[in-house]
Amino acid sequence: MGDPFRRGRLAPGVICRSSLAARYKRLTARRGPLRALVAVEHSIITAIWHMLSDHAGYQELGGSYFTQRDPERATRRAITQLNQLGYTVTLNPRETAA
């Protein structure tokens, strides 16, 4: 499937503080750095295809997109990481000002 020397070459210059960086960070933990990089490259190519076919501009979702989309998942992930480091976590909801 494609030239193996071209894999993993596109994204390092593109990834910075964006939703692509957040996607890379999430995938690296599960898939490893090279597979995560190829997945991010695929996301870039898919975004380019949609921009060209729909004649639309690129809309950056932001680095906190995945956290805002599903805050409970982000909370569970943080708790799991702290538990793996040997901490016991108790969450107390903040009191909101009325």
XYZ file of C-alpha atoms in Angstrom:
98
model
C 0.000 0.000 0.000
C 1.970 2.955 -1.242
C 5.616 3.835 -0.979
C 6.854 2.962 2.545
C 9.460 5.733 2.388
C 6.792 8.390 1.960
C 4.818 7.302 4.974
C 5.273 9.520 7.978
C 6.718 12.451 6.042
C 3.831 14.896 5.635
C 2.503 15.619 9.097
C 5.494 16.723 11.263
C 5.612 20.131 9.596
C 1.859 20.559 9.792
C 1.157 19.453 13.347
C 1.333 22.206 15.963
C -1.383 23.440 18.338
C -4.363 22.153 16.463
C -6.965 19.437 16.455
C -4.497 17.422 14.387
C -1.964 17.628 17.218
C -4.627 16.505 19.680
C -5.534 13.597 17.384
C -1.872 12.627 17.072
C -1.421 12.699 20.844
C -4.498 10.538 21.418
C -3.538 7.998 18.772
C 0.127 7.756 19.767
C -0.807 6.218 23.101
C -2.775 3.429 21.435
C -1.144 2.899 18.049
C 2.431 4.125 18.303
C 4.000 7.173 16.722
C 4.271 6.023 13.101
C 0.709 4.707 12.826
C -0.595 7.823 14.540
C 1.330 9.947 12.067
C -0.112 8.056 9.106
C -3.617 8.434 10.577
C -3.109 12.196 10.920
C -1.835 12.335 7.341
C -5.005 10.550 6.276
C -7.053 13.145 8.154
C -5.179 15.928 6.351
C -5.754 14.346 2.945
C -9.433 13.811 3.743
C -9.784 17.471 4.798
C -8.088 18.594 1.575
C -10.438 16.437 -0.485
C -13.495 17.912 1.247
C -12.190 21.468 0.801
C -11.620 20.912 -2.917
C -14.875 19.069 -3.600
C -17.080 21.398 -1.507
C -15.213 24.618 -2.398
C -14.947 25.434 1.289
C -12.165 26.756 3.464
C -10.467 24.874 6.264
C -12.007 25.393 9.686
C -9.609 24.609 12.506
C -11.371 22.879 15.384
C -8.737 23.781 17.976
C -6.506 21.751 20.233
C -9.215 21.214 22.832
C -11.795 19.940 20.339
C -11.806 16.341 21.603
C -12.040 17.460 25.226
C -14.958 19.780 24.484
C -16.713 17.174 22.359
C -16.801 14.552 25.126
C -15.757 15.927 28.537
C -16.684 12.718 30.383
C -14.294 10.712 28.221
C -11.505 13.201 28.917
C -12.249 12.923 32.644
C -12.163 9.120 32.535
C -8.897 9.193 30.591
C -7.287 11.535 33.135
C -8.472 9.411 36.064
C -7.166 6.244 34.419
C -3.778 7.832 33.800
C -3.513 8.969 37.418
C -4.571 5.524 38.662
C -1.861 3.927 36.520
C 0.684 6.265 38.121
C -0.395 5.009 41.554
C -2.699 7.808 42.682
C -6.189 7.474 44.099
C -8.524 10.002 42.574
C -11.679 11.446 44.111
C -13.628 13.991 42.121
C -15.676 16.662 43.809
C -17.774 18.889 41.547
C -17.055 22.598 41.727
C -19.727 24.825 43.099
C -20.938 27.168 40.402
C -21.635 30.795 41.187
C -25.295 31.635 40.707
